[in-house]
Short mmCIF file of C-alpha atoms and ligand atoms in Angstrom, two decimals:
data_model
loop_
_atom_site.label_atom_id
_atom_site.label_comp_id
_atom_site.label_asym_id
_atom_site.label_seq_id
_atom_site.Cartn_x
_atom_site.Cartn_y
_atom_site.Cartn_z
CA UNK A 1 13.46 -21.41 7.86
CA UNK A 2 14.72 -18.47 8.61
CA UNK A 3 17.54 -17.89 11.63
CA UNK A 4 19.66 -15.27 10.48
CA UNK A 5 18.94 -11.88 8.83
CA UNK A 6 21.04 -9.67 7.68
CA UNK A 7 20.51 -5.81 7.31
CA UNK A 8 22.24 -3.53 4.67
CA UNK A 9 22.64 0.17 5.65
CA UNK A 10 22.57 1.08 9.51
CA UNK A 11 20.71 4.25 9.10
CA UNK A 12 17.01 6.22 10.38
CA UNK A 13 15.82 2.71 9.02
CA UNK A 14 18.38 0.03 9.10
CA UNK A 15 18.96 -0.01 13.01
CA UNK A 16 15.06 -0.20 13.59
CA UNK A 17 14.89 -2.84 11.76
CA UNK A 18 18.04 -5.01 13.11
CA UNK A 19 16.39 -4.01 16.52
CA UNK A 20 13.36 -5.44 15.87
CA UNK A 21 14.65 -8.72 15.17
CA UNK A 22 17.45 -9.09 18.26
CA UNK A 23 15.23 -8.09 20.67
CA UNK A 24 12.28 -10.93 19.55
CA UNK A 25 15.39 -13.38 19.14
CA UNK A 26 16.37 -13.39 15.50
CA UNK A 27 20.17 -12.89 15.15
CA UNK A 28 21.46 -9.90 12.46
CA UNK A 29 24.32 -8.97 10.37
CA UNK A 30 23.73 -5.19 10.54
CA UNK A 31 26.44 -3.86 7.93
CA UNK A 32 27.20 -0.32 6.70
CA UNK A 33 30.15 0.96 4.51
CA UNK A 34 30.88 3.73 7.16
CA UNK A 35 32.17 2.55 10.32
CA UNK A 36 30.26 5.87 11.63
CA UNK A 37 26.97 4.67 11.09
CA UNK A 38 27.48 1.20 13.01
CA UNK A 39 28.40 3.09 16.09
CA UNK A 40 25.32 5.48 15.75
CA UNK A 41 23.45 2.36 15.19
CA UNK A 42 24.72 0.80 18.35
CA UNK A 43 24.33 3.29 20.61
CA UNK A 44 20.98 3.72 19.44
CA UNK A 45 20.25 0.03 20.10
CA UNK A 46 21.58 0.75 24.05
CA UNK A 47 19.33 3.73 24.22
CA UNK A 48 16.16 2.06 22.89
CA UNK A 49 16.62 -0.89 25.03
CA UNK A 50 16.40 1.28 28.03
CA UNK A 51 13.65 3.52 27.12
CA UNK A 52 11.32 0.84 25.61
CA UNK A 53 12.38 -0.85 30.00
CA UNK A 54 11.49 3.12 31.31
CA UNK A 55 8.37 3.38 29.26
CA UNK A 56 7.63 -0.34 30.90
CA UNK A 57 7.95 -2.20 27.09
CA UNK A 58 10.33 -4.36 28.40
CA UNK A 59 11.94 -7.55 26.68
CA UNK A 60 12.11 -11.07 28.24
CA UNK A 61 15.90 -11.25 27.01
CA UNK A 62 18.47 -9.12 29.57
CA UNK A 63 20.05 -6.58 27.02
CA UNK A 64 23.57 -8.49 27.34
CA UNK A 65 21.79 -11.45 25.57
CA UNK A 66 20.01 -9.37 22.98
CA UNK A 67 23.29 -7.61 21.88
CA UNK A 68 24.99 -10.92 21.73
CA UNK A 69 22.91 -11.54 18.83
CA UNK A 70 24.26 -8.39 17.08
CA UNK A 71 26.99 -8.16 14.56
CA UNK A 72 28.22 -4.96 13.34
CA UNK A 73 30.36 -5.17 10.05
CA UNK A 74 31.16 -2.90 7.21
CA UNK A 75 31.67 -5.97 4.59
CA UNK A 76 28.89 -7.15 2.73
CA UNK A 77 30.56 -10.28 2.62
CA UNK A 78 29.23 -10.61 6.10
CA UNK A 79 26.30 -11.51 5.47
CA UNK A 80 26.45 -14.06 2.90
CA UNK A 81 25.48 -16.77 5.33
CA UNK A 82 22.15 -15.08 6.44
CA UNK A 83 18.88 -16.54 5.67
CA UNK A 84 17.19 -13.10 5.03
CA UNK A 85 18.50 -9.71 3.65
CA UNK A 86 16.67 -6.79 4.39
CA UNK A 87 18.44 -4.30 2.12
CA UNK A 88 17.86 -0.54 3.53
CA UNK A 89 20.48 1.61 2.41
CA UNK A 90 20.15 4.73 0.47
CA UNK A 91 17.16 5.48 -1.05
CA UNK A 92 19.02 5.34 -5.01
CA UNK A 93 18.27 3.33 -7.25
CA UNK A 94 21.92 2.62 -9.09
CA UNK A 95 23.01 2.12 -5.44
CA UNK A 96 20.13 -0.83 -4.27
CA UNK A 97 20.99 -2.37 -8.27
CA UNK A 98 24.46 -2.54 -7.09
CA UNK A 99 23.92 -4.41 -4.18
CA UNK A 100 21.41 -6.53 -5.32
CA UNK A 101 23.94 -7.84 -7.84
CA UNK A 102 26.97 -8.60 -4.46
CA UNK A 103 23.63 -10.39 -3.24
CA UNK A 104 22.89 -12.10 -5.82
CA UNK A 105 26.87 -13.53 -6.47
CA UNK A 106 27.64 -13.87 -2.44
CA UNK A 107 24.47 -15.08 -0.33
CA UNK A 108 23.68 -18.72 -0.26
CA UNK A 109 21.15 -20.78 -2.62
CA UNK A 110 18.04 -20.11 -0.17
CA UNK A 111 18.57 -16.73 0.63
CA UNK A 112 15.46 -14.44 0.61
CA UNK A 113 16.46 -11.25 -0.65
CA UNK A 114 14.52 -7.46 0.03
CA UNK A 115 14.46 -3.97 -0.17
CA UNK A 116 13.08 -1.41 2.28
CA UNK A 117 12.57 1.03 -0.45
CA UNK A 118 10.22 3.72 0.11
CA UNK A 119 9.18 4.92 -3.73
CA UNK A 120 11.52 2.60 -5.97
CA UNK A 121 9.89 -0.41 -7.98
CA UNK A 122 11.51 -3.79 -7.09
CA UNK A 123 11.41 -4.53 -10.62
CA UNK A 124 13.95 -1.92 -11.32
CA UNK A 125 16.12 -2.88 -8.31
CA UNK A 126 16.21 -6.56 -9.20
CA UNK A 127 17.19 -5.76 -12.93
CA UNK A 128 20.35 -7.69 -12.66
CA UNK A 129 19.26 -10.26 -10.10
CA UNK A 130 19.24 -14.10 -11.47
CA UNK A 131 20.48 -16.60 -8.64
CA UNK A 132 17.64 -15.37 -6.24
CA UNK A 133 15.14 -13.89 -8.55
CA UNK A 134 12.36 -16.29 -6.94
CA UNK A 135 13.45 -15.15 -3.28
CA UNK A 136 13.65 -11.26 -3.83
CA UNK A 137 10.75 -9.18 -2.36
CA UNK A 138 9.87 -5.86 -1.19
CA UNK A 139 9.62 -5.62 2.75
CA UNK A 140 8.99 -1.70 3.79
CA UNK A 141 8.93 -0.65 6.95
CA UNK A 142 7.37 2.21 8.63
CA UNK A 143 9.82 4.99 10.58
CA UNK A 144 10.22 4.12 13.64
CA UNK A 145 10.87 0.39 12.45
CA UNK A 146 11.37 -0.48 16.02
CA UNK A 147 7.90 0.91 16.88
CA UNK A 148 5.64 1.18 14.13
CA UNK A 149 3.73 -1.95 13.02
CA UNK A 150 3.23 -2.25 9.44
CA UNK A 151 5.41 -4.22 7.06
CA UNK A 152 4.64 -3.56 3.39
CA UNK A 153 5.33 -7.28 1.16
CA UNK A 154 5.52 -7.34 -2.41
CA UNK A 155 6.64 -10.26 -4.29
CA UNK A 156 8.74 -10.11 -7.51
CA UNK A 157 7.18 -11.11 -10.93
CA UNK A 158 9.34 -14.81 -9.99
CA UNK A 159 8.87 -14.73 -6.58
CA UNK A 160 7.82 -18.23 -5.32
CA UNK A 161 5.03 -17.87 -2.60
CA UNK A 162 7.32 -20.20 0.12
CA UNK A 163 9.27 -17.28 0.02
CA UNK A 164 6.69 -15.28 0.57
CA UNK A 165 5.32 -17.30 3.54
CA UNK A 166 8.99 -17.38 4.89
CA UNK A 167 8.96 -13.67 5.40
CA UNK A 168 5.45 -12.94 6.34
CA UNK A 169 5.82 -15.66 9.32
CA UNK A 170 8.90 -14.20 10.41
CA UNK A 171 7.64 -10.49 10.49
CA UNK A 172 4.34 -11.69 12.57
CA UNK A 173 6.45 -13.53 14.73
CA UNK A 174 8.68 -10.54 15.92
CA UNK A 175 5.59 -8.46 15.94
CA UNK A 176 4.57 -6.88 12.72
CA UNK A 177 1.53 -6.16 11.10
CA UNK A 178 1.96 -7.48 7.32
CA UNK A 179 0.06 -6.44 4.49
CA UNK A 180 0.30 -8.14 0.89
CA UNK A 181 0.67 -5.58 -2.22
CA UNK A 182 -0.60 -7.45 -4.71
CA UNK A 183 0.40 -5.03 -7.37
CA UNK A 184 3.54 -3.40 -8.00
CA UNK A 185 2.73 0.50 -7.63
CA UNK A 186 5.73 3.08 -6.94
CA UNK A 187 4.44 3.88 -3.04
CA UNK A 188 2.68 0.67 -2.76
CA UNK A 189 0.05 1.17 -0.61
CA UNK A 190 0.22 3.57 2.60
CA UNK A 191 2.99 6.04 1.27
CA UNK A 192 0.33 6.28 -1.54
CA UNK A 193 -2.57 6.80 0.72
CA UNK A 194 -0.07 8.70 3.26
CA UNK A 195 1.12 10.87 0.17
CA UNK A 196 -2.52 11.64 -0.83
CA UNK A 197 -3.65 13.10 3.25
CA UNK A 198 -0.63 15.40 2.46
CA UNK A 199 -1.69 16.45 -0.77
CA UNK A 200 -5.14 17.91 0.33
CA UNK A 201 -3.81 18.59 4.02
CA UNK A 202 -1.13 21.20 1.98
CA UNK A 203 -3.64 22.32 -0.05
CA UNK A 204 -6.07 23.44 2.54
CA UNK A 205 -2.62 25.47 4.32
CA UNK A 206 -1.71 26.70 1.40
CA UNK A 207 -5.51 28.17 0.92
CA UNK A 208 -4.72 29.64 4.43
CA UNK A 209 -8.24 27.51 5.22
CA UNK A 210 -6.62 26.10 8.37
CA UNK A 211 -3.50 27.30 10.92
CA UNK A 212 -0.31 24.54 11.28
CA UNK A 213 -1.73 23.93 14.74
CA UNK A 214 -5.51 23.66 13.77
CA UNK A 215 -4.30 21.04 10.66
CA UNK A 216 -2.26 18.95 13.34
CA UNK A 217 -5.39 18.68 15.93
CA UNK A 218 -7.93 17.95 12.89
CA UNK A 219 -5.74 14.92 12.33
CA UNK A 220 -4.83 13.42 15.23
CA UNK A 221 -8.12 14.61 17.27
CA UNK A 222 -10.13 12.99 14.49
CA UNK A 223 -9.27 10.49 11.72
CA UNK A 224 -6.12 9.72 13.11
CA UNK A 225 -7.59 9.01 16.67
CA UNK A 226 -10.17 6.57 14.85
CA UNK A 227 -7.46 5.50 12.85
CA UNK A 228 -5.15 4.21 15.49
CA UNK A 229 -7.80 1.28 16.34
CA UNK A 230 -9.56 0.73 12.91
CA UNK A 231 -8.44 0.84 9.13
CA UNK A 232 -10.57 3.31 6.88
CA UNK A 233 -13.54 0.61 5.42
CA UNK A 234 -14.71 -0.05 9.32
CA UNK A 235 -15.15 3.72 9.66
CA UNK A 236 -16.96 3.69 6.68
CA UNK A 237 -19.28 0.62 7.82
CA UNK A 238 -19.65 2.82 10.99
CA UNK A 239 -20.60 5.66 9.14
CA UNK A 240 -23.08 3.93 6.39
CA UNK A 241 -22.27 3.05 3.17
CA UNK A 242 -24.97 4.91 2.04
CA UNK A 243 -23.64 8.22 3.79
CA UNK A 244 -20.49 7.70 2.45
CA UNK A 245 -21.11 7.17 -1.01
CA UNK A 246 -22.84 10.31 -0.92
CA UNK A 247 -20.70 12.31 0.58
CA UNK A 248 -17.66 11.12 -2.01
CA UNK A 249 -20.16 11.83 -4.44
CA UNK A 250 -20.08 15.16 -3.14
CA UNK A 251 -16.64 15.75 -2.24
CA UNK A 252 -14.32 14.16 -4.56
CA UNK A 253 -14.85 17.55 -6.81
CA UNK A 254 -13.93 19.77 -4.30
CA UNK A 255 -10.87 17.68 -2.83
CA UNK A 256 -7.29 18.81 -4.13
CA UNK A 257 -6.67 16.06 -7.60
CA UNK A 258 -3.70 18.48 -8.83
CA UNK A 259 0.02 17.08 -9.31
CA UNK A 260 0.88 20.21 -6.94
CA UNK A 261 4.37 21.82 -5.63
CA UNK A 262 3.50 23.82 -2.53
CA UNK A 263 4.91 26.85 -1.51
CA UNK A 264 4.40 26.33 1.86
CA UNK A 265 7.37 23.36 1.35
CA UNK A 266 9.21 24.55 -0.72
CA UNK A 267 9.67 28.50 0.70
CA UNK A 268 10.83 26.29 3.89
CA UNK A 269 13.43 24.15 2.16
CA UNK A 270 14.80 27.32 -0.03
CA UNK A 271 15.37 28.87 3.67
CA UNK A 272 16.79 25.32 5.28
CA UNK A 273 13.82 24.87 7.40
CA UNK A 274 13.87 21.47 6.74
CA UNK A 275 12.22 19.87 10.05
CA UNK A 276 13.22 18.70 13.13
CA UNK A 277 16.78 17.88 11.71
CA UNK A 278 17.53 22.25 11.51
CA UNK A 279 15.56 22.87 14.33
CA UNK A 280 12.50 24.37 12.25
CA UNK A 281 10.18 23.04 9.53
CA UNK A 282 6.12 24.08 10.33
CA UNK A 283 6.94 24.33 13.70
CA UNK A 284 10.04 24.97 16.00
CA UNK A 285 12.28 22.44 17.52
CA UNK A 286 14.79 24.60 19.80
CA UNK A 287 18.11 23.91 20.99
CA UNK A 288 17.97 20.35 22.30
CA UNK A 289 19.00 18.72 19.09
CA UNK A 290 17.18 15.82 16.85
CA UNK A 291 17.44 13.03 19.39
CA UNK A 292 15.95 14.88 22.12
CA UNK A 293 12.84 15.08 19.77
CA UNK A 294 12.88 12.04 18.15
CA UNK A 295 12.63 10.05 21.47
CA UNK A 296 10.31 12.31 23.03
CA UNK A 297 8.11 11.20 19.92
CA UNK A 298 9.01 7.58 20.25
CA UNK A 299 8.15 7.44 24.04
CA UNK A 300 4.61 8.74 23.01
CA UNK A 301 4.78 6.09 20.46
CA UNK A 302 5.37 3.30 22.46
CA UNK A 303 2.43 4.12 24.90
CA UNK A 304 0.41 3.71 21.72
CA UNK A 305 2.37 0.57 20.83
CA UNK A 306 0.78 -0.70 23.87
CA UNK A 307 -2.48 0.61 23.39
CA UNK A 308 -2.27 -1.17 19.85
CA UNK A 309 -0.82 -4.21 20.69
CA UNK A 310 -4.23 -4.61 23.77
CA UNK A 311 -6.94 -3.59 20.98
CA UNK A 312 -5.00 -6.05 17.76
CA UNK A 313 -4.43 -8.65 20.62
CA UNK A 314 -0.85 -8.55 19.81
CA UNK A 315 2.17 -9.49 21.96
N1 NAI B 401 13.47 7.49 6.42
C1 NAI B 401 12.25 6.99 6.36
O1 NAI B 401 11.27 7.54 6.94
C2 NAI B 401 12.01 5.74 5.60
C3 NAI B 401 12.95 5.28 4.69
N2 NAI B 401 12.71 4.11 4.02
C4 NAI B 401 13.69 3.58 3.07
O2 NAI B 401 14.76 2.95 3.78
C5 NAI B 401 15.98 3.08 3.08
C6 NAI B 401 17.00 3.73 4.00
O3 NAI B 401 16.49 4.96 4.37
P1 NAI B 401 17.06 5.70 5.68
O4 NAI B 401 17.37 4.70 6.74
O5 NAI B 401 16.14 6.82 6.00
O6 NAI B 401 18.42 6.30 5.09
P2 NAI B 401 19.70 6.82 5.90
O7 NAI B 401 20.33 7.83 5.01
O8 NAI B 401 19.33 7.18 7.30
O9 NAI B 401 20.64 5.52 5.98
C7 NAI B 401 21.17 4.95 4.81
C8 NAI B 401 22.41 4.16 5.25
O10 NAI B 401 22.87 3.42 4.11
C9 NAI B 401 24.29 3.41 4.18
N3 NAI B 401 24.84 3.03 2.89
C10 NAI B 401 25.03 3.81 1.80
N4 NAI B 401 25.61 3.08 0.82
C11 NAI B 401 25.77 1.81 1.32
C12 NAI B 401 26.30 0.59 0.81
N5 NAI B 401 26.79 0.54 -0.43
N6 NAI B 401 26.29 -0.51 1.61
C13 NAI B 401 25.82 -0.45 2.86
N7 NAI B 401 25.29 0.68 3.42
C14 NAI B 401 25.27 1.79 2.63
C15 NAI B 401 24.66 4.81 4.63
O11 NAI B 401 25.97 4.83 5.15
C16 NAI B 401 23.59 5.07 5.68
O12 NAI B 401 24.03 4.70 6.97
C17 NAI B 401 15.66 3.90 1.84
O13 NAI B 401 15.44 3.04 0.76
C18 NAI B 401 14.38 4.63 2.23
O14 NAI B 401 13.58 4.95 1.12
C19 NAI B 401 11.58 3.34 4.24
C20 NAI B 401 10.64 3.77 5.14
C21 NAI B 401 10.77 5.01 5.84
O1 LIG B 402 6.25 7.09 6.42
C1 LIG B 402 7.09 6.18 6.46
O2 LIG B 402 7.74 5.82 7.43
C2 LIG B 402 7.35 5.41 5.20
O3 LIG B 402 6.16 5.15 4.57
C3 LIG B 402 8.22 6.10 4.24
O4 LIG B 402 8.61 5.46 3.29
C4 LIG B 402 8.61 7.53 4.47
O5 LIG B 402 7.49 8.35 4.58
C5 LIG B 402 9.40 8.06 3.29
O6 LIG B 402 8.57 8.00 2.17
C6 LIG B 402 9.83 9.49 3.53
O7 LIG B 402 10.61 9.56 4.67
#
């Protein structure tokens, strides 16, 4: 059973995830290398706690008791007694390979061992992995982790399924929304899906077929507002299988299918309009700095959360 996770890399990622957990009553090891990043990550913690009580998304648990559950620790070899790894540090391969190996030689026997990785193939990150390779996993979370549902599991080619069950009944119990990729694919399954809405949504800027503003609303007015209470196959059992098999007849020609680089990206990178992070990316972020913005989105995000969790019948 798991009691005690541990968390590897205290970043965007890393402290959503340890939050999840404290605040539903797991203990976590978070653990960077830079001392910097564990402070961030802990005054991040305080703030969430008290907008997730302002946006009334409170937590049984008084915040002194969910931060007693917290340890903060830039040695690895702190968590060698957890139960559960979630390994979230940079997104580089050589880098996850390297910890999967102080893993592999420093947790205990039953460890479960995972990777948040966004576009890396467990397969690769395991390569040197042989104490735990029937406990190592994928588990990738959605930014916010603190807010955002989905878990993404993939097993390893040795992965025993009590493993499996181990993590899936952990992540439903502090309120995720698992899915199980049943093939490894680099994305798995909703970057891939995610990564293909971009791909025709650039397209159609690019074509100067639709303004920033007008490609925003057509998402969030539409799919995305039927999305937020029903996966894709419902809409289409809404909409008539026979409709829609017409209109992909139809469409599928006239969609975007090119491996494309966009200009409309790339001219803002080249001029370090790189998002909300410099203030501009395909719209402007003025003078109130990245944390202003990103909690401004989260609040929104955790009205939804409760919206979700009343349609799902969640907690
Ligand atoms: N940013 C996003 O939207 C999402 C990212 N991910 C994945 O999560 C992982 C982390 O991404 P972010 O949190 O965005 O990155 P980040 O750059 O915000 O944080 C990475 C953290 O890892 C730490 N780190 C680097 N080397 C380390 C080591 N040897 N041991 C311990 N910590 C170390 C860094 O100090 C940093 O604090 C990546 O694999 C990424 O692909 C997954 C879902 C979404
Ligand atoms: O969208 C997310 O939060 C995740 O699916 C990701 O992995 C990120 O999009 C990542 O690919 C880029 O930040």
């Amino acid at each position: 059973m798991i009691q005690k996770v541990g968390v590897i890399g205290a970043g965007t990622m890393g402290f959503g995830i340890a939050f999840q957990f404290i605040t539903n009553g797991i203990p976590v090891v978070l653990q960077d290398i830079k001392e910097e990043s564990l402070n961030l990550a802990k005054e991040k913690i305080k703030t969430y706690l008290t907008i997730f009580r302002e946006e009334e998304k409170s937590f049984k648990d008084s915040d002194e008791g969910i931060f007693d559950r917290l340890t903060l620790s830039t040695s690895i070899q702190e968590v060698a007694d957890c139960d559960l790894v979630i390994e979230s540090a940079t997104e580089n391969l050589e880098l996850k390979q390297k910890i999967f190996r102080q893993l592999d030689e420093i947790c205990a026997e039953h460890a479960i061992l995972t990777s948040n990785t966004s576009s890396l193939k467990l397969t690769d990150i395991i390569r040197d992995v042989e104490k735990h390779k029937d406990q190592v996993m994928l588990t990738h979370f959605f930014n916010p982790a603190h807010i955002v549902p989905l878990v993404e599991l993939l097993k390893g080619p040795e992965t025993n399924q009590e493993s499996y069950d181990e993590v899936n009944a952990l992540m439903e119990k502090v309120g995720k929304v698992t899915i199980e990729v049943r093939k490894e694919k680099p994305g798995l399954v909703a970057n891939r899906i995610q990564t293909a809405l971009a791909r025709e949504a650039l397209s159609l800027l690019e074509e100067g077929v639709v303004s920033e503003k007008d490609l925003e609303s057509a998402i969030f007015a539409g799919p995305g507002f039927r999305f937020a209470t029903s996966g894709l196959l419902k809409i289409m059992d809404f909409g008539g299988l026979d409709v829609w098999d017409i209109v992909m007849e139809q469409l599928q020609p006239e969609i975007e299918s090119n491996v494309c680089s966009f200009s409309v990206i790339k001219e803002k990178t080249e001029q370090g309009h790189l998002g909300v992070k410099a203030s501009k990316g395909f719209f402007e972020y003025p003078g109130k700095g990245l944390d202003h913005y990103v909690i401004e989105r989260d609040r929104s995000l955790i009205q939804q959360l409760k919206t979700f969790d009343k349609v799902q019948g969640g907690n």
